[in-house]
mmCIF file of C-alpha atoms in Angstrom:
data_model
loop_
_atom_site.group_PDB
_atom_site.id
_atom_site.type_symbol
_atom_site.label_atom_id
_atom_site.label_comp_id
_atom_site.label_asym_id
_atom_site.label_seq_id
_atom_site.Cartn_x
_atom_site.Cartn_y
_atom_site.Cartn_z
ATOM 1 C CA MET A 132 74.140 90.087 92.064
ATOM 2 C CA LYS A 133 75.675 91.027 88.712
ATOM 3 C CA VAL A 134 79.049 91.757 90.320
ATOM 4 C CA TYR A 135 78.928 88.450 92.207
ATOM 5 C CA VAL A 136 78.247 86.494 89.005
ATOM 6 C CA GLU A 137 81.092 88.290 87.204
ATOM 7 C CA VAL A 138 83.529 87.473 90.018
ATOM 8 C CA VAL A 139 82.467 83.812 90.073
ATOM 9 C CA LEU A 140 82.788 83.615 86.283
ATOM 10 C CA LEU A 141 86.252 85.191 86.430
ATOM 11 C CA ASN A 142 87.265 82.676 89.089
ATOM 12 C CA ASN A 143 86.033 79.732 87.027
ATOM 13 C CA LEU A 144 87.707 81.011 83.866
ATOM 14 C CA ALA A 145 91.058 81.331 85.642
ATOM 15 C CA LEU A 146 90.807 77.902 87.277
ATOM 16 C CA ASP A 147 89.709 76.072 84.131
ATOM 17 C CA ALA A 148 92.414 77.760 82.063
ATOM 18 C CA LEU A 149 95.051 76.817 84.646
ATOM 19 C CA ILE A 150 93.957 73.159 84.762
ATOM 20 C CA ALA A 151 93.674 72.761 80.976
ATOM 21 C CA TYR A 152 97.029 74.459 80.364
ATOM 22 C CA ALA A 153 98.727 72.296 82.993
ATOM 23 C CA VAL A 154 97.409 69.149 81.283
ATOM 24 C CA LEU A 155 98.696 70.338 77.889
ATOM 25 C CA ILE A 156 102.129 70.960 79.401
ATOM 26 C CA LEU A 157 102.189 67.522 81.028
ATOM 27 C CA ARG A 158 101.182 65.927 77.719
ATOM 28 C CA ARG A 159 103.706 68.043 75.752
ATOM 29 C CA ARG A 160 100.942 69.242 73.456
ATOM 30 C CA LYS A 161 100.611 72.446 71.486
ATOM 31 C CA VAL A 162 97.954 74.872 72.711
ATOM 32 C CA ARG A 163 95.342 75.149 69.978
ATOM 33 C CA LYS A 164 93.839 78.522 70.816
ATOM 34 C CA LEU A 165 90.292 77.927 69.557
ATOM 35 C CA ARG A 166 90.006 74.533 71.258
ATOM 36 C CA PHE A 167 91.550 75.831 74.459
ATOM 37 C CA LEU A 168 89.304 78.888 74.683
ATOM 38 C CA SER A 169 86.207 76.841 73.825
ATOM 39 C CA ALA A 170 86.909 74.339 76.604
ATOM 40 C CA VAL A 171 87.595 77.065 79.167
ATOM 41 C CA ALA A 172 84.489 79.033 78.180
ATOM 42 C CA VAL A 173 82.217 75.978 78.390
ATOM 43 C CA GLY A 174 83.677 74.884 81.723
ATOM 44 C CA ALA A 175 83.429 78.336 83.278
ATOM 45 C CA ALA A 176 79.880 78.979 82.031
ATOM 46 C CA VAL A 177 78.577 75.630 83.299
ATOM 47 C CA ALA A 178 80.366 75.952 86.651
ATOM 48 C CA THR A 179 78.975 79.454 87.152
ATOM 49 C CA ALA A 180 75.423 78.307 86.416
ATOM 50 C CA TYR A 181 75.792 75.138 88.515
ATOM 51 C CA PRO A 182 74.247 76.513 91.778
ATOM 52 C CA LEU A 183 71.072 77.444 89.879
ATOM 53 C CA LEU A 184 70.542 74.041 88.259
ATOM 54 C CA PRO A 185 67.987 71.443 89.409
ATOM 55 C CA GLU A 186 69.361 68.380 91.189
ATOM 56 C CA TRP A 187 69.224 66.101 88.136
ATOM 57 C CA ALA A 188 71.156 68.651 86.063
ATOM 58 C CA GLU A 189 73.803 68.958 88.786
ATOM 59 C CA ILE A 190 74.374 65.193 88.571
ATOM 60 C CA VAL A 191 74.754 65.423 84.787
ATOM 61 C CA VAL A 192 77.277 68.257 85.159
ATOM 62 C CA ARG A 193 79.328 66.357 87.745
ATOM 63 C CA VAL A 194 79.500 63.331 85.445
ATOM 64 C CA MET A 195 79.924 65.015 82.056
ATOM 65 C CA LEU A 196 81.766 68.330 82.489
ATOM 66 C CA ALA A 197 85.286 66.904 82.800
ATOM 67 C CA PRO A 198 84.877 64.490 79.828
ATOM 68 C CA VAL A 199 83.474 67.284 77.651
ATOM 69 C CA MET A 200 86.272 69.714 78.548
ATOM 70 C CA ALA A 201 88.923 67.044 77.979
ATOM 71 C CA ALA A 202 87.439 66.362 74.545
ATOM 72 C CA LEU A 203 87.481 70.054 73.660
ATOM 73 C CA PHE A 204 90.844 71.441 74.733
ATOM 74 C CA GLU A 205 93.046 69.246 72.518
ATOM 75 C CA LYS A 206 92.875 67.051 69.452
ATOM 76 C CA HIS A 207 93.114 63.389 70.427
ATOM 77 C CA HIS A 208 94.422 60.426 68.467
ATOM 78 C CA GLY A 209 92.185 57.580 69.546
ATOM 79 C CA ILE A 210 90.311 56.634 72.707
ATOM 80 C CA LYS A 211 93.472 55.751 74.662
ATOM 81 C CA ASP A 212 94.923 59.203 74.058
ATOM 82 C CA TYR A 213 91.632 60.807 75.140
ATOM 83 C CA ILE A 214 91.402 58.726 78.338
ATOM 84 C CA THR A 215 94.977 59.727 79.256
ATOM 85 C CA SER A 216 94.092 63.417 78.918
ATOM 86 C CA LEU A 217 90.870 62.948 80.889
ATOM 87 C CA ALA A 218 92.680 61.132 83.703
ATOM 88 C CA LEU A 219 95.305 63.883 83.880
ATOM 89 C CA PHE A 220 92.601 66.556 83.837
ATOM 90 C CA CYS A 221 90.844 64.944 86.820
ATOM 91 C CA ALA A 222 94.138 64.403 88.658
ATOM 92 C CA VAL A 223 95.214 68.035 88.210
ATOM 93 C CA THR A 224 91.755 69.226 89.316
ATOM 94 C CA PHE A 225 91.889 67.203 92.545
ATOM 95 C CA ALA A 226 95.537 68.149 93.161
ATOM 96 C CA LEU A 227 94.748 71.842 92.738
ATOM 97 C CA GLY A 228 91.837 71.595 95.181
ATOM 98 C CA GLY A 229 94.058 69.914 97.762
ATOM 99 C CA THR A 230 96.831 72.459 97.251
ATOM 100 C CA VAL A 231 94.447 75.385 97.759
ATOM 101 C CA ALA A 232 93.033 73.825 100.940
ATOM 102 C CA GLY A 233 96.503 73.111 102.301
ATOM 103 C CA ALA A 234 97.821 76.579 101.481
ATOM 104 C CA SER A 235 94.780 78.194 103.116
ATOM 105 C CA TYR A 236 95.439 76.231 106.307
ATOM 106 C CA LEU A 237 99.174 77.042 106.371
ATOM 107 C CA ILE A 238 98.951 80.793 105.774
ATOM 108 C CA GLY A 239 95.675 81.352 107.602
ATOM 109 C CA VAL A 240 94.008 83.041 104.613
ATOM 110 C CA ASP A 241 90.882 81.684 102.960
ATOM 111 C CA LEU A 242 92.066 81.188 99.393
ATOM 112 C CA ASN A 243 88.693 79.697 98.522
ATOM 113 C CA GLY A 244 87.241 83.203 98.290
ATOM 114 C CA TYR A 245 86.280 83.661 94.651
ATOM 115 C CA LEU A 246 88.281 86.793 93.924
ATOM 116 C CA ILE A 247 91.420 85.687 95.807
ATOM 117 C CA LEU A 248 91.327 82.263 94.165
ATOM 118 C CA ALA A 249 90.899 83.826 90.719
ATOM 119 C CA VAL A 250 93.943 86.052 91.264
ATOM 120 C CA VAL A 251 96.048 83.141 92.522
ATOM 121 C CA ALA A 252 94.970 80.911 89.610
ATOM 122 C CA ALA A 253 95.656 83.671 87.072
ATOM 123 C CA ALA A 254 99.111 84.272 88.588
ATOM 124 C CA ALA A 255 99.890 80.542 88.459
ATOM 125 C CA LEU A 256 98.696 80.370 84.845
ATOM 126 C CA MET A 257 100.897 83.300 83.843
ATOM 127 C CA THR A 258 103.852 81.643 85.586
ATOM 128 C CA LEU A 259 103.301 78.434 83.603
ATOM 129 C CA VAL A 260 102.912 80.355 80.335
ATOM 130 C CA GLY A 261 106.083 82.357 81.028
ATOM 131 C CA ALA A 262 108.084 79.271 81.959
ATOM 132 C CA ARG A 263 106.943 77.436 78.849
ATOM 133 C CA CYS A 264 107.812 80.387 76.614
ATOM 134 C CA ILE A 265 111.312 80.595 78.125
ATOM 135 C CA VAL A 266 111.898 76.865 77.620
ATOM 136 C CA ARG A 267 110.620 76.972 74.037
ATOM 137 C CA ALA A 268 112.706 80.062 73.229
ATOM 138 C CA GLY A 269 115.806 78.308 74.538
ATOM 139 C CA ALA A 270 115.038 75.201 72.493
ATOM 140 C CA LYS A 271 114.544 77.275 69.323
ATOM 141 C CA MET A 272 117.918 78.963 69.832
ATOM 142 C CA ARG A 273 119.664 75.579 70.136
ATOM 143 C CA ARG A 274 118.012 73.842 67.180
ATOM 144 C CA ARG A 275 118.849 74.183 63.508
ATOM 145 C CA VAL A 276 116.059 74.547 60.947
ATOM 146 C CA CYS A 277 116.772 74.512 57.216
ATOM 147 C CA ARG A 278 114.845 74.488 53.942
ATOM 148 C CA ALA A 279 114.147 71.081 52.354
ATOM 149 C CA ASN A 280 112.345 69.953 49.217
ATOM 150 C CA ILE A 281 110.414 66.684 49.408
ATOM 151 C CA VAL A 282 109.825 65.095 45.976
ATOM 152 C CA VAL A 283 106.673 62.964 45.712
ATOM 153 C CA ASP A 284 105.469 61.551 42.372
ATOM 154 C CA GLY A 285 107.605 64.109 40.554
ATOM 155 C CA LYS A 286 106.200 67.065 42.497
ATOM 156 C CA GLU A 287 108.288 69.143 44.886
ATOM 157 C CA PHE A 288 106.946 70.221 48.256
ATOM 158 C CA ARG A 289 108.956 72.825 50.139
ATOM 159 C CA ALA A 290 109.182 72.478 53.916
ATOM 160 C CA GLU A 291 110.899 73.915 56.950
ATOM 161 C CA ALA A 292 112.957 71.000 58.244
ATOM 162 C CA LEU A 293 114.568 70.320 61.617
ATOM 163 C CA CYS A 294 118.114 68.948 61.454
ATOM 164 C CA ASP A 295 117.796 66.401 64.254
ATOM 165 C CA THR A 296 120.971 64.466 65.059
ATOM 166 C CA GLY A 297 118.834 62.153 67.192
ATOM 167 C CA ASN A 298 116.764 60.897 64.242
ATOM 168 C CA ALA A 299 118.563 57.745 63.070
ATOM 169 C CA LEU A 300 115.433 56.027 61.722
ATOM 170 C CA THR A 301 115.824 53.707 58.740
ATOM 171 C CA ASP A 302 113.414 51.467 56.864
ATOM 172 C CA PRO A 303 114.084 47.936 58.164
ATOM 173 C CA VAL A 304 113.614 46.395 54.686
ATOM 174 C CA SER A 305 115.464 48.757 52.310
ATOM 175 C CA GLY A 306 117.776 50.461 54.792
ATOM 176 C CA LEU A 307 116.772 53.884 53.434
ATOM 177 C CA PRO A 308 116.660 56.832 55.863
ATOM 178 C CA VAL A 309 113.285 57.902 57.256
ATOM 179 C CA ILE A 310 112.156 61.487 57.736
ATOM 180 C CA ILE A 311 109.210 62.364 59.978
ATOM 181 C CA VAL A 312 106.549 64.659 58.533
ATOM 182 C CA SER A 313 103.905 66.589 60.446
ATOM 183 C CA GLU A 314 100.180 66.082 60.030
ATOM 184 C CA SER A 315 99.792 69.494 58.363
ATOM 185 C CA PHE A 316 102.514 68.717 55.799
ATOM 186 C CA ALA A 317 100.979 65.311 55.011
ATOM 187 C CA GLU A 318 97.612 66.992 54.397
ATOM 188 C CA GLY A 319 99.187 68.988 51.567
ATOM 189 C CA VAL A 320 100.535 65.907 49.767
ATOM 190 C CA GLY A 321 98.076 63.992 47.604
ATOM 191 C CA GLY A 322 97.420 60.491 48.912
ATOM 192 C CA TRP A 323 99.168 60.989 52.253
ATOM 193 C CA HIS A 324 96.013 62.021 54.028
ATOM 194 C CA GLY A 325 92.400 60.923 53.842
ATOM 195 C CA LYS A 326 90.885 57.846 52.189
ATOM 196 C CA GLU A 327 93.834 57.134 49.859
ATOM 197 C CA ARG A 328 96.373 57.053 52.686
ATOM 198 C CA SER A 329 96.033 53.324 53.505
ATOM 199 C CA ARG A 330 97.063 52.150 50.015
ATOM 200 C CA MET A 331 100.145 54.433 50.035
ATOM 201 C CA ILE A 332 101.521 52.979 53.266
ATOM 202 C CA GLU A 333 104.369 50.516 52.671
ATOM 203 C CA GLY A 334 105.165 49.597 56.255
ATOM 204 C CA PHE A 335 105.761 50.919 59.739
ATOM 205 C CA VAL A 336 108.701 52.202 61.741
ATOM 206 C CA GLU A 337 109.056 52.147 65.510
ATOM 207 C CA LEU A 338 109.755 55.520 67.110
ATOM 208 C CA SER A 339 111.022 55.947 70.685
ATOM 209 C CA THR A 340 110.667 59.282 72.507
ATOM 210 C CA VAL A 341 110.948 60.521 76.087
ATOM 211 C CA SER A 342 107.153 60.305 76.373
ATOM 212 C CA GLY A 343 106.940 56.708 75.097
ATOM 213 C CA GLY A 344 107.020 54.689 71.889
ATOM 214 C CA ALA A 345 104.934 54.878 68.732
ATOM 215 C CA SER A 346 104.525 52.978 65.486
ATOM 216 C CA LEU A 347 104.329 55.330 62.509
ATOM 217 C CA PRO A 348 103.253 54.374 58.969
ATOM 218 C CA ILE A 349 105.833 55.079 56.255
ATOM 219 C CA VAL A 350 105.407 56.024 52.598
ATOM 220 C CA LYS A 351 107.992 56.212 49.807
ATOM 221 C CA VAL A 352 109.278 59.540 48.518
ATOM 222 C CA ASP A 353 111.249 60.097 45.312
ATOM 223 C CA GLY A 354 113.844 62.144 47.128
ATOM 224 C CA VAL A 355 114.677 64.652 49.853
ATOM 225 C CA ARG A 356 116.768 67.644 48.727
ATOM 226 C CA VAL A 357 118.757 69.500 51.353
ATOM 227 C CA GLY A 358 121.508 71.978 50.472
ATOM 228 C CA GLY A 359 121.864 70.741 46.894
ATOM 229 C CA ARG A 360 122.074 67.082 47.932
ATOM 230 C CA GLU A 361 119.275 64.615 47.151
ATOM 231 C CA THR A 362 118.624 61.427 49.132
ATOM 232 C CA GLN A 363 116.134 58.650 48.503
ATOM 233 C CA ALA A 364 114.053 58.109 51.614
ATOM 234 C CA TYR A 365 110.836 57.115 53.280
ATOM 235 C CA ALA A 366 108.540 59.471 55.182
ATOM 236 C CA ALA A 367 106.975 58.523 58.509
ATOM 237 C CA LEU A 368 103.531 60.111 58.889
ATOM 238 C CA SER A 369 103.075 61.695 62.290
ATOM 239 C CA GLU A 370 99.626 62.497 63.689
ATOM 240 C CA ARG A 371 100.741 65.765 65.240
ATOM 241 C CA ASN A 372 102.120 69.126 64.153
ATOM 242 C CA PHE A 373 105.517 70.473 65.132
ATOM 243 C CA ASP A 374 106.440 73.878 66.495
ATOM 244 C CA GLY A 375 108.340 75.974 63.953
ATOM 245 C CA TYR A 376 109.015 73.239 61.376
ATOM 246 C CA GLU A 377 107.140 70.652 59.307
ATOM 247 C CA VAL A 378 109.668 67.863 58.754
ATOM 248 C CA ILE A 379 112.318 66.155 60.900
ATOM 249 C CA LEU A 380 115.310 65.114 58.787
ATOM 250 C CA GLN A 381 117.273 61.916 59.333
ATOM 251 C CA ASN A 382 120.782 62.591 60.628
ATOM 252 C CA THR A 383 122.562 61.512 57.406
ATOM 253 C CA MET A 384 120.829 64.206 55.343
ATOM 254 C CA PHE A 385 122.684 67.264 56.657
#
């Protein structure tokens, strides 16, 4: 019995990790290890215990498990963002079930066996992880990151900055260039995060990306120093963190 439970748990861990990781890739989100592992652990534990639950508890699990896991494995920015992740999570879950059933029929091997399915899911997960690492490594080799100093209220904040030729954002009123700062960088600047943030915001700028558009609040900075050159600018406050840098420079700054 103990061996059976361990195999079932292993199967559920592999499947939940595969589904959650696939959703994060589709949403172009960073894998936050603690959140990811928490979601996978909760999903696997509940799924393993599911056959032993009373009927009413099974109904609760069927209704609530996906929403709970979707809430855990990534940080969401509003209800719309959460619903998008939940919908993708359910879609990937159903698609994976259909793929397993179809593959079992085609090759004549029952992939629904717990151990076989766990191995297949783990192999697929490792393939996704490897592919993502290769893509990210290639992107890091092609991009240029430099050191920048952001001056706010006379204080200098040092940051790793991406020199992005595609960032041509300007403030529509003043015409000043706009840099984009990560959530973690904004947290370190007084007034840019928390209760005081709303009174620091001077406007909004529209940002277009491959995954859709967004309206980001902007705040004034005294200057942005890059390579000995200082430029007056605005900073757009992003609600996400970047991979390997904290600030995205406007293309006239480098």
